[in-house]
Amino acid sequence: MTRLSLTNLPVAPAVDPRALSVGIVHLGIGAFHRAHQAVVTERAAVESGETRWGITGVSQRSTAVRDQLAPQDGLYSVLERGLGAPSVQVIGSVREVLTVPEDPEAVVARIADPAVAVVTLTVTEKGYRAAGAGLNLDDPEIQADLTGRPPRTVVGQLAAAIARREEPLTIVSCDNLVANGPFLRKLVGDYFDALGKVPEAFEATRFPASMVDRIVPATTDADRGEAARLLGVRDEAVVVAEPFLQWVIEDDFAGDRPAWERGGAVLTADVAPWEQAKLRMLNATHSMLAYLGALRGYETIAEAVRDEELGGLARRLMTEDVVPTLTPPDGLDLAAYGATVLERFENPALKHRTRQVAMDGSVKLPVRMLGTVRDRLAAGAEPRMISLAVAAWMVYVLSTQDLDDPQADRLKSAVADVTEPAKLVDALLAVDSVFTPDLRDSTVLRDLLVDHVTALTH
Ligand code: CS2
């Protein structure tokens, strides 16, 4: 079967890719970006008629995405899997892919290009190389960037480009982090402080917060087969996604920006309530189902949530522990939102693996679970359900051989000699890159964790 490309186009993208020039650099061109921001950006271009917002995608580590996209002129399809028949759409907004290992300097040069006004990022929690609220200055890659080599870390790339630019730049974090924009600004500021010089352009650089939402599991051979059947051509870069898509962006830009609101995004003055609702309701429940589901031998999130007991626990996590900590954004009914989240998880066509959601727990828990624990404890409540989610992670760490986590070595050695539930709880509560002293010292939390770990391991 022939391969998707500009000369082999069964379904034309909504905008002629040849007419687009690059105005956005996206760091971390994985499946999520291609199924989310790239789609909204293309829709915005269709609605506004603007052709200056093509995307240069950057791969931080591997050349895989570039190798998939280059022979296809940057084109790829989004395979949407909902309850009905799957559908497919070809997206043409990615115009170039650069890879950091091959040419780190080209990445900085592209961000510094005056035609570029916006940088977006999906580099996952660990890509920020933070320790607590600041930059991890002990990280060897950060240290190496600080010596002045062409930068290989995300923060190093942004800092080097800001130092070179004359026109204002806006940097939009699209990762699942609390106050992702201000957080990234702090990390870049820490980097400049460590360098001992803060360029003038840093002050003018804007870091709006954003909340992103779309479930995008890893693509499988079955997805590639389905896309080929629907398209009539082969697409090595297909991404699969649910129909739902949400993007709420803080309206704080240094210069021009794509008309993303015309592509379906919401521009607003305050993203925090949206982001908090999403991280605490959706992501925390997702992780809980991933850990409990994996421990029960379920392959996918849909199987886990369809287990009556686990589905019930997921519902109780939201209603009993999370909702009381939230101030809903205007127009959001939290009960209805929670029900929608569970319906989305139940989508049997998605095949989102429990192991995929379970990875990187050491950097996900603080963002999606521990704020809820802290708020419930402060309110004098017993956070029974959210501590079950934390306990499930602890048992998962103990029982998983090839733990996929940036701190896997540290976690595995912490639990190496553990023989009983209380020891597991204490060993992991002592990991100070995950748990802050207030949580470590809470006997209410510890007792709950020991109860849950006991129940989960017997
Ligand atoms: C998931 C998220 O893998 C995970 O940790 O919880 O990727 C989730 O699918 C997205 O945030 C949904 O928007």
CSV table of C-alpha atoms and ligand atoms in Angstrom, one decimal:
chain,number,residue,atom,x,y,z
A,1,MET,CA,0.0,0.0,0.0
A,2,THR,CA,1.4,3.5,-0.8
A,3,ARG,CA,2.2,5.9,1.9
A,4,LEU,CA,0.5,9.1,2.9
A,5,SER,CA,2.2,12.3,1.6
A,6,LEU,CA,1.4,15.6,-0.1
A,7,THR,CA,1.3,13.8,-3.5
A,8,ASN,CA,-0.7,10.9,-2.1
A,9,LEU,CA,-3.6,12.5,-0.3
A,10,PRO,CA,-6.8,10.6,0.0
A,11,VAL,CA,-8.4,13.2,2.3
A,12,ALA,CA,-7.0,16.6,2.0
A,13,PRO,CA,-6.2,18.4,5.3
A,14,ALA,CA,-8.5,21.3,6.0
A,15,VAL,CA,-5.7,23.8,5.2
A,16,ASP,CA,-3.2,23.5,2.4
A,17,PRO,CA,0.0,22.6,4.3
A,18,ARG,CA,2.1,24.1,1.5
A,19,ALA,CA,0.7,27.5,2.3
A,20,LEU,CA,1.7,27.4,5.9
A,21,SER,CA,4.8,29.1,7.4
A,22,VAL,CA,6.1,28.3,10.8
A,23,GLY,CA,5.1,30.5,13.7
A,24,ILE,CA,4.9,28.0,16.5
A,25,VAL,CA,7.6,25.7,17.9
A,26,HIS,CA,6.3,22.7,19.9
A,27,LEU,CA,8.7,20.9,22.2
A,28,GLY,CA,7.8,17.2,22.7
A,29,ILE,CA,6.1,16.1,19.5
A,30,GLY,CA,4.5,12.9,20.8
A,31,ALA,CA,1.1,11.5,20.1
A,32,PHE,CA,-0.6,13.9,22.6
A,33,HIS,CA,0.4,17.1,20.8
A,34,ARG,CA,-0.5,15.7,17.4
A,35,ALA,CA,-4.0,14.8,18.6
A,36,HIS,CA,-4.5,18.0,20.6
A,37,GLN,CA,-2.8,21.3,20.0
A,38,ALA,CA,-1.9,20.6,16.4
A,39,VAL,CA,-5.6,19.8,15.7
A,40,VAL,CA,-6.9,23.0,17.3
A,41,THR,CA,-4.2,25.0,15.5
A,42,GLU,CA,-5.3,23.6,12.2
A,43,ARG,CA,-9.0,24.4,12.9
A,44,ALA,CA,-8.0,27.9,13.9
A,45,ALA,CA,-6.2,28.4,10.6
A,46,VAL,CA,-9.2,27.2,8.7
A,47,GLU,CA,-11.5,29.6,10.5
A,48,SER,CA,-9.2,32.6,10.5
A,49,GLY,CA,-7.6,32.1,7.1
A,50,GLU,CA,-4.2,32.8,8.7
A,51,THR,CA,-1.3,30.9,7.2
A,52,ARG,CA,1.5,32.0,9.6
A,53,TRP,CA,0.9,29.3,12.3
A,54,GLY,CA,2.5,26.2,11.0
A,55,ILE,CA,4.3,24.1,13.6
A,56,THR,CA,8.0,23.0,14.0
A,57,GLY,CA,7.9,20.0,16.2
A,58,VAL,CA,10.8,19.0,18.4
A,59,SER,CA,11.7,15.6,19.6
A,60,GLN,CA,13.8,15.7,22.7
A,61,ARG,CA,15.3,12.2,22.6
A,62,SER,CA,14.4,10.0,19.7
A,63,THR,CA,14.2,10.3,16.0
A,64,ALA,CA,11.2,8.0,15.7
A,65,VAL,CA,8.5,10.7,15.1
A,66,ARG,CA,10.7,12.6,12.6
A,67,ASP,CA,11.4,9.3,10.7
A,68,GLN,CA,7.7,8.7,10.6
A,69,LEU,CA,6.7,12.2,9.5
A,70,ALA,CA,9.5,13.2,7.1
A,71,PRO,CA,8.6,10.7,4.3
A,72,GLN,CA,5.0,11.9,4.7
A,73,ASP,CA,5.7,15.6,4.3
A,74,GLY,CA,4.7,16.1,8.0
A,75,LEU,CA,1.2,14.7,7.4
A,76,TYR,CA,-0.4,12.2,9.7
A,77,SER,CA,-3.9,11.2,10.6
A,78,VAL,CA,-5.9,11.3,13.8
A,79,LEU,CA,-8.0,8.2,14.3
A,80,GLU,CA,-11.0,9.0,16.5
A,81,ARG,CA,-12.4,6.2,18.5
A,82,GLY,CA,-15.7,6.8,20.2
A,83,LEU,CA,-18.8,4.7,20.7
A,84,GLY,CA,-19.7,4.6,17.0
A,85,ALA,CA,-17.6,3.8,14.0
A,86,PRO,CA,-14.0,5.2,14.0
A,87,SER,CA,-13.3,8.2,11.8
A,88,VAL,CA,-10.0,9.6,10.5
A,89,GLN,CA,-8.8,13.0,9.7
A,90,VAL,CA,-5.5,14.1,8.0
A,91,ILE,CA,-3.7,16.9,9.8
A,92,GLY,CA,-1.2,19.2,8.0
A,93,SER,CA,-0.2,21.7,10.6
A,94,VAL,CA,3.2,20.1,11.5
A,95,ARG,CA,5.6,21.5,8.9
A,96,GLU,CA,9.0,20.4,10.2
A,97,VAL,CA,10.4,18.1,12.9
A,98,LEU,CA,13.8,18.8,14.5
A,99,THR,CA,15.5,16.4,16.9
A,100,VAL,CA,17.6,17.5,19.8
A,101,PRO,CA,20.2,14.7,19.7
A,102,GLU,CA,21.0,15.4,16.1
A,103,ASP,CA,21.0,19.2,16.2
A,104,PRO,CA,20.4,20.9,19.5
A,105,GLU,CA,21.6,24.3,18.1
A,106,ALA,CA,18.9,24.2,15.3
A,107,VAL,CA,16.2,24.0,18.0
A,108,VAL,CA,17.4,27.1,19.8
A,109,ALA,CA,17.8,28.9,16.4
A,110,ARG,CA,14.2,28.0,15.5
A,111,ILE,CA,12.8,29.3,18.8
A,112,ALA,CA,14.8,32.5,18.4
A,113,ASP,CA,13.5,33.0,14.8
A,114,PRO,CA,11.5,36.2,14.7
A,115,ALA,CA,8.7,34.5,12.7
A,116,VAL,CA,8.1,32.4,15.8
A,117,ALA,CA,5.8,34.0,18.4
A,118,VAL,CA,4.7,31.1,20.4
A,119,VAL,CA,6.3,28.0,21.9
A,120,THR,CA,4.1,25.2,23.2
A,121,LEU,CA,5.2,22.2,25.2
A,122,THR,CA,4.2,18.7,26.1
A,123,VAL,CA,7.3,17.2,27.6
A,124,THR,CA,5.6,15.2,30.5
A,125,GLU,CA,6.1,15.9,34.2
A,126,LYS,CA,9.7,14.6,34.2
A,127,GLY,CA,10.8,16.7,31.3
A,128,TYR,CA,10.8,19.8,33.5
A,129,ARG,CA,13.7,18.5,35.6
A,130,ALA,CA,12.3,20.1,38.8
A,131,ALA,CA,12.9,19.4,42.4
A,132,GLY,CA,10.0,20.6,44.4
A,133,ALA,CA,9.0,24.0,43.3
A,134,GLY,CA,12.3,24.8,41.6
A,135,LEU,CA,14.8,23.6,39.0
A,136,ASN,CA,16.8,20.6,39.9
A,137,LEU,CA,20.3,22.0,39.8
A,138,ASP,CA,21.8,18.6,40.7
A,139,ASP,CA,20.4,17.2,37.5
A,140,PRO,CA,23.5,16.3,35.4
A,141,GLU,CA,21.9,17.4,32.1
A,142,ILE,CA,21.0,20.8,33.6
A,143,GLN,CA,24.5,21.2,34.9
A,144,ALA,CA,25.9,20.3,31.4
A,145,ASP,CA,23.6,22.9,29.8
A,146,LEU,CA,24.7,25.5,32.3
A,147,THR,CA,28.3,25.0,31.1
A,148,GLY,CA,27.3,26.5,27.7
A,149,ARG,CA,27.0,23.5,25.4
A,150,PRO,CA,24.1,23.6,22.9
A,151,PRO,CA,21.3,22.9,25.3
A,152,ARG,CA,19.7,19.5,25.6
A,153,THR,CA,17.2,20.2,28.3
A,154,VAL,CA,13.9,21.9,27.7
A,155,VAL,CA,14.6,24.6,30.2
A,156,GLY,CA,18.1,25.2,28.7
A,157,GLN,CA,16.6,25.4,25.2
A,158,LEU,CA,14.0,28.0,26.3
A,159,ALA,CA,16.6,30.1,28.2
A,160,ALA,CA,19.1,30.1,25.4
A,161,ALA,CA,16.4,31.2,22.9
A,162,ILE,CA,15.0,33.9,25.2
A,163,ALA,CA,18.5,35.3,25.6
A,164,ARG,CA,18.9,35.5,21.8
A,165,ARG,CA,15.5,37.0,21.0
A,166,GLU,CA,14.6,40.6,20.5
A,167,GLU,CA,10.8,40.1,19.8
A,168,PRO,CA,8.6,39.0,22.7
A,169,LEU,CA,7.9,35.3,23.1
A,170,THR,CA,5.0,33.5,24.7
A,171,ILE,CA,5.6,30.0,26.1
A,172,VAL,CA,2.6,27.8,26.7
A,173,SER,CA,3.0,24.7,28.9
A,174,CYS,CA,0.5,22.0,28.0
A,175,ASP,CA,1.6,19.5,30.6
A,176,ASN,CA,-0.5,18.1,33.5
A,177,LEU,CA,1.1,20.3,36.2
A,178,VAL,CA,-0.2,22.6,38.8
A,179,ALA,CA,0.0,26.2,37.6
A,180,ASN,CA,2.1,24.9,34.7
A,181,GLY,CA,2.8,28.4,33.2
A,182,PRO,CA,4.1,30.1,36.4
A,183,PHE,CA,5.9,26.9,37.3
A,184,LEU,CA,7.8,26.9,34.0
A,185,ARG,CA,8.6,30.6,34.4
A,186,LYS,CA,10.1,29.8,37.8
A,187,LEU,CA,12.3,27.1,36.4
A,188,VAL,CA,13.6,29.2,33.6
A,189,GLY,CA,14.2,32.0,36.1
A,190,ASP,CA,16.2,29.6,38.3
A,191,TYR,CA,18.3,28.6,35.3
A,192,PHE,CA,19.1,32.3,34.6
A,193,ASP,CA,20.0,32.8,38.3
A,194,ALA,CA,22.3,29.8,38.1
A,195,LEU,CA,23.9,31.3,35.0
A,196,GLY,CA,24.3,34.6,36.9
A,197,LYS,CA,22.7,36.7,34.2
A,198,VAL,CA,19.1,37.3,33.5
A,199,PRO,CA,18.5,38.7,29.9
A,200,GLU,CA,16.2,41.7,29.5
A,201,ALA,CA,13.9,39.7,27.2
A,202,PHE,CA,13.0,37.4,30.1
A,203,GLU,CA,10.8,40.0,31.7
A,204,ALA,CA,8.7,40.4,28.6
A,205,THR,CA,8.3,36.7,28.0
A,206,ARG,CA,4.8,35.5,28.9
A,207,PHE,CA,4.1,32.0,30.4
A,208,PRO,CA,0.3,31.6,30.3
A,209,ALA,CA,-1.1,28.6,32.1
A,210,SER,CA,-3.2,26.1,30.2
A,211,MET,CA,-5.3,23.0,30.9
A,212,VAL,CA,-5.3,20.3,28.2
A,213,ASP,CA,-7.6,17.3,28.0
A,214,ARG,CA,-7.9,14.5,25.6
A,215,ILE,CA,-7.2,10.8,26.1
A,216,VAL,CA,-4.5,9.7,23.7
A,217,PRO,CA,-3.3,6.1,24.2
A,218,ALA,CA,-0.2,4.8,22.5
A,219,THR,CA,-0.9,3.8,18.9
A,220,THR,CA,-1.1,0.1,18.2
A,221,ASP,CA,-0.7,-2.0,15.0
A,222,ALA,CA,-4.5,-2.4,15.0
A,223,ASP,CA,-4.9,1.4,14.9
A,224,ARG,CA,-2.4,1.7,12.0
A,225,GLY,CA,-4.4,-1.1,10.2
A,226,GLU,CA,-7.7,0.7,10.9
A,227,ALA,CA,-6.4,4.0,9.6
A,228,ALA,CA,-5.0,2.4,6.5
A,229,ARG,CA,-8.4,0.8,5.8
A,230,LEU,CA,-10.2,4.1,6.2
A,231,LEU,CA,-7.6,6.2,4.3
A,232,GLY,CA,-6.6,3.8,1.5
A,233,VAL,CA,-3.0,4.7,2.2
A,234,ARG,CA,-0.5,3.7,4.8
A,235,ASP,CA,0.2,6.2,7.6
A,236,GLU,CA,3.2,5.3,9.9
A,237,ALA,CA,2.5,8.3,12.1
A,238,VAL,CA,-1.2,7.9,13.0
A,239,VAL,CA,-2.4,8.9,16.5
A,240,VAL,CA,-5.5,7.6,18.2
A,241,ALA,CA,-7.8,9.7,20.4
A,242,GLU,CA,-11.2,9.8,22.0
A,243,PRO,CA,-13.7,12.3,20.5
A,244,PHE,CA,-13.5,14.7,23.5
A,245,LEU,CA,-11.0,17.6,23.3
A,246,GLN,CA,-10.7,20.5,25.7
A,247,TRP,CA,-8.1,23.3,25.9
A,248,VAL,CA,-8.4,26.2,28.3
A,249,ILE,CA,-5.6,28.8,27.9
A,250,GLU,CA,-4.8,31.9,30.1
A,251,ASP,CA,-5.1,34.9,27.8
A,252,ASP,CA,-1.7,36.4,28.5
A,253,PHE,CA,0.4,36.6,25.4
A,254,ALA,CA,3.4,38.8,24.7
A,255,GLY,CA,2.6,39.2,21.0
A,256,ASP,CA,0.4,37.6,18.3
A,257,ARG,CA,-1.1,34.2,18.7
A,258,PRO,CA,-3.1,31.8,16.7
A,259,ALA,CA,-6.9,32.3,16.9
A,260,TRP,CA,-7.1,29.2,19.0
A,261,GLU,CA,-10.5,30.2,20.3
A,262,ARG,CA,-11.8,29.8,16.8
A,263,GLY,CA,-10.3,26.2,16.8
A,264,GLY,CA,-12.3,25.2,19.9
A,265,ALA,CA,-10.0,26.4,22.7
A,266,VAL,CA,-11.3,28.7,25.5
A,267,LEU,CA,-9.2,31.8,26.3
A,268,THR,CA,-9.8,33.0,29.9
A,269,ALA,CA,-8.3,35.2,32.6
A,270,ASP,CA,-7.9,32.3,35.1
A,271,VAL,CA,-7.1,28.7,34.3
A,272,ALA,CA,-6.5,27.6,37.8
A,273,PRO,CA,-10.0,26.3,38.7
A,274,TRP,CA,-10.2,24.3,35.4
A,275,GLU,CA,-6.8,22.9,35.9
A,276,GLN,CA,-7.4,21.9,39.5
A,277,ALA,CA,-10.7,20.2,38.6
A,278,LYS,CA,-9.1,18.3,35.7
A,279,LEU,CA,-5.9,17.2,37.6
A,280,ARG,CA,-7.8,16.2,40.8
A,281,MET,CA,-10.9,14.6,39.2
A,282,LEU,CA,-9.7,13.1,35.9
A,283,ASN,CA,-6.0,12.5,36.4
A,284,ALA,CA,-6.1,11.3,40.0
A,285,THR,CA,-8.9,8.9,39.2
A,286,HIS,CA,-7.1,7.7,36.1
A,287,SER,CA,-4.0,6.9,38.2
A,288,MET,CA,-6.1,5.2,40.9
A,289,LEU,CA,-7.7,2.9,38.2
A,290,ALA,CA,-4.3,2.3,36.6
A,291,TYR,CA,-2.7,1.1,39.9
A,292,LEU,CA,-5.7,-0.8,41.2
A,293,GLY,CA,-6.5,-2.2,37.8
A,294,ALA,CA,-2.9,-3.3,37.1
A,295,LEU,CA,-2.8,-5.0,40.5
A,296,ARG,CA,-5.9,-6.9,39.5
A,297,GLY,CA,-4.4,-7.9,36.2
A,298,TYR,CA,-6.4,-5.6,34.0
A,299,GLU,CA,-4.7,-4.7,30.7
A,300,THR,CA,-6.8,-1.5,30.0
A,301,ILE,CA,-8.4,1.4,31.9
A,302,ALA,CA,-11.7,0.5,30.3
A,303,GLU,CA,-11.6,-3.0,31.8
A,304,ALA,CA,-10.6,-1.6,35.2
A,305,VAL,CA,-13.4,1.0,35.4
A,306,ARG,CA,-15.9,-1.6,34.2
A,307,ASP,CA,-15.0,-3.8,37.2
A,308,GLU,CA,-17.9,-2.9,39.5
A,309,GLU,CA,-15.9,-2.6,42.6
A,310,LEU,CA,-13.1,-0.4,41.0
A,311,GLY,CA,-15.7,1.7,39.2
A,312,GLY,CA,-17.4,2.3,42.5
A,313,LEU,CA,-14.1,3.3,44.2
A,314,ALA,CA,-13.3,5.7,41.3
A,315,ARG,CA,-16.7,7.4,41.8
A,316,ARG,CA,-16.2,7.6,45.6
A,317,LEU,CA,-12.7,9.1,45.2
A,318,MET,CA,-14.2,12.0,43.3
A,319,THR,CA,-17.3,12.6,45.3
A,320,GLU,CA,-15.9,11.9,48.8
A,321,ASP,CA,-12.4,13.3,48.7
A,322,VAL,CA,-11.9,15.5,45.6
A,323,VAL,CA,-15.1,17.5,45.1
A,324,PRO,CA,-15.0,18.9,48.6
A,325,THR,CA,-11.5,20.5,47.8
A,326,LEU,CA,-12.6,22.2,44.6
A,327,THR,CA,-14.0,25.5,43.7
A,328,PRO,CA,-15.6,24.8,40.3
A,329,PRO,CA,-14.9,27.2,37.4
A,330,ASP,CA,-18.0,29.1,36.2
A,331,GLY,CA,-20.3,26.9,34.4
A,332,LEU,CA,-18.8,23.6,35.5
A,333,ASP,CA,-21.1,21.1,37.3
A,334,LEU,CA,-18.6,18.9,39.2
A,335,ALA,CA,-21.0,16.0,39.6
A,336,ALA,CA,-21.7,15.9,35.8
A,337,TYR,CA,-18.1,16.4,35.1
A,338,GLY,CA,-17.2,13.4,37.2
A,339,ALA,CA,-19.8,11.2,35.4
A,340,THR,CA,-18.4,12.3,32.0
A,341,VAL,CA,-14.9,11.4,33.1
A,342,LEU,CA,-15.9,7.9,34.0
A,343,GLU,CA,-17.9,7.5,30.8
A,344,ARG,CA,-14.8,8.5,28.9
A,345,PHE,CA,-12.7,6.0,30.8
A,346,GLU,CA,-15.2,3.3,29.9
A,347,ASN,CA,-14.7,3.8,26.1
A,348,PRO,CA,-13.8,0.2,25.1
A,349,ALA,CA,-12.4,1.2,21.7
A,350,LEU,CA,-9.5,3.1,23.2
A,351,LYS,CA,-7.4,0.3,24.8
A,352,HIS,CA,-5.5,2.7,27.0
A,353,ARG,CA,-3.2,0.5,28.9
A,354,THR,CA,-3.1,0.6,32.7
A,355,ARG,CA,0.7,0.3,32.6
A,356,GLN,CA,0.9,3.5,30.4
A,357,VAL,CA,-1.1,5.6,32.9
A,358,ALA,CA,0.8,4.0,35.8
A,359,MET,CA,4.2,5.1,34.6
A,360,ASP,CA,6.1,8.0,36.2
A,361,GLY,CA,4.1,7.8,39.4
A,362,SER,CA,6.8,9.6,41.5
A,363,VAL,CA,6.2,12.8,39.4
A,364,LYS,CA,2.5,12.3,38.8
A,365,LEU,CA,1.3,11.7,42.4
A,366,PRO,CA,2.4,15.1,43.8
A,367,VAL,CA,0.5,16.9,41.0
A,368,ARG,CA,-2.7,14.9,40.9
A,369,MET,CA,-3.1,13.3,44.3
A,370,LEU,CA,-1.2,14.9,47.1
A,371,GLY,CA,-2.8,18.3,46.9
A,372,THR,CA,-6.1,16.6,47.6
A,373,VAL,CA,-4.6,14.7,50.5
A,374,ARG,CA,-3.2,17.9,52.0
A,375,ASP,CA,-6.5,19.9,51.6
A,376,ARG,CA,-8.5,17.1,53.2
A,377,LEU,CA,-6.1,16.8,56.1
A,378,ALA,CA,-6.2,20.5,56.6
A,379,ALA,CA,-10.0,20.4,56.7
A,380,GLY,CA,-9.8,17.8,59.5
A,381,ALA,CA,-11.2,15.1,57.3
A,382,GLU,CA,-10.0,11.5,56.9
A,383,PRO,CA,-9.0,11.2,53.3
A,384,ARG,CA,-9.9,7.6,52.9
A,385,MET,CA,-10.3,7.3,49.2
A,386,ILE,CA,-7.4,9.4,48.0
A,387,SER,CA,-5.1,7.5,50.4
A,388,LEU,CA,-6.3,4.3,48.8
A,389,ALA,CA,-5.1,5.7,45.5
A,390,VAL,CA,-1.7,6.5,47.1
A,391,ALA,CA,-1.5,3.1,48.7
A,392,ALA,CA,-2.3,1.4,45.4
A,393,TRP,CA,0.8,3.2,43.9
A,394,MET,CA,2.9,2.0,46.9
A,395,VAL,CA,1.9,-1.7,46.3
A,396,TYR,CA,2.4,-1.2,42.5
A,397,VAL,CA,6.0,0.1,43.2
A,398,LEU,CA,6.6,-2.9,45.4
A,399,SER,CA,5.2,-5.5,43.0
A,400,THR,CA,6.3,-4.3,39.6
A,401,GLN,CA,9.5,-5.7,38.3
A,402,ASP,CA,10.4,-3.3,35.5
A,403,LEU,CA,9.0,-0.1,37.1
A,404,ASP,CA,8.8,2.7,34.5
A,405,ASP,CA,9.6,5.8,36.5
A,406,PRO,CA,12.4,8.4,36.5
A,407,GLN,CA,13.1,7.5,40.1
A,408,ALA,CA,12.7,3.8,39.7
A,409,ASP,CA,16.1,3.0,41.2
A,410,ARG,CA,15.5,5.1,44.3
A,411,LEU,CA,12.0,3.7,44.8
A,412,LYS,CA,13.0,0.1,44.2
A,413,SER,CA,15.9,0.4,46.6
A,414,ALA,CA,13.7,2.1,49.2
A,415,VAL,CA,11.4,-1.0,49.2
A,416,ALA,CA,14.0,-3.6,48.7
A,417,ASP,CA,13.9,-5.1,52.2
A,418,VAL,CA,10.2,-4.5,52.9
A,419,THR,CA,8.3,-7.4,54.5
A,420,GLU,CA,5.2,-5.9,55.9
A,421,PRO,CA,2.6,-3.1,55.1
A,422,ALA,CA,3.8,-0.6,57.7
A,423,LYS,CA,7.4,-0.9,56.4
A,424,LEU,CA,6.3,-0.3,52.8
A,425,VAL,CA,4.4,2.8,53.8
A,426,ASP,CA,7.2,4.2,55.9
A,427,ALA,CA,9.8,3.4,53.3
A,428,LEU,CA,7.9,5.3,50.6
A,429,LEU,CA,6.7,8.1,52.7
A,430,ALA,CA,10.4,8.8,53.4
A,431,VAL,CA,11.1,9.5,49.7
A,432,ASP,CA,11.3,13.3,50.0
A,433,SER,CA,11.1,14.0,46.3
A,434,VAL,CA,7.5,12.7,46.4
A,435,PHE,CA,6.2,13.4,50.0
A,436,THR,CA,6.7,16.7,51.8
A,437,PRO,CA,7.3,16.7,55.5
A,438,ASP,CA,3.7,17.7,56.4
A,439,LEU,CA,2.5,14.5,54.7
A,440,ARG,CA,5.3,12.3,56.1
A,441,ASP,CA,4.4,13.5,59.6
A,442,SER,CA,0.7,13.0,59.4
A,443,THR,CA,-0.3,10.0,61.5
A,444,VAL,CA,-3.8,10.1,60.0
A,445,LEU,CA,-2.4,9.6,56.5
A,446,ARG,CA,0.1,6.9,57.7
A,447,ASP,CA,-2.6,4.9,59.4
A,448,LEU,CA,-4.9,5.0,56.4
A,449,LEU,CA,-2.1,4.0,54.1
A,450,VAL,CA,-1.2,1.1,56.3
A,451,ASP,CA,-4.8,-0.1,56.4
A,452,HIS,CA,-5.1,0.1,52.6
A,453,VAL,CA,-1.8,-1.5,51.9
A,454,THR,CA,-2.7,-4.4,54.3
A,455,ALA,CA,-6.0,-4.9,52.5
A,456,LEU,CA,-4.4,-4.7,49.1
A,457,THR,CA,-1.6,-7.2,49.9
A,458,HIS,CA,-3.8,-9.9,51.6
B,1,CS2,C1,-3.1,10.1,32.0
B,1,CS2,C2,-3.2,11.4,31.1
B,1,CS2,O1,-1.2,9.0,31.4
B,1,CS2,C3,-1.7,9.7,32.2
B,1,CS2,O2,-1.1,10.0,33.3
B,1,CS2,O3,-3.8,10.4,33.2
B,1,CS2,O4,-2.3,11.3,30.0
B,1,CS2,C4,-4.6,11.6,30.6
B,1,CS2,O5,-5.0,10.6,29.7
B,1,CS2,C5,-4.7,13.0,30.0
B,1,CS2,O6,-4.3,14.0,30.9
B,1,CS2,C6,-6.2,13.3,29.5
B,1,CS2,O7,-6.3,14.6,29.2
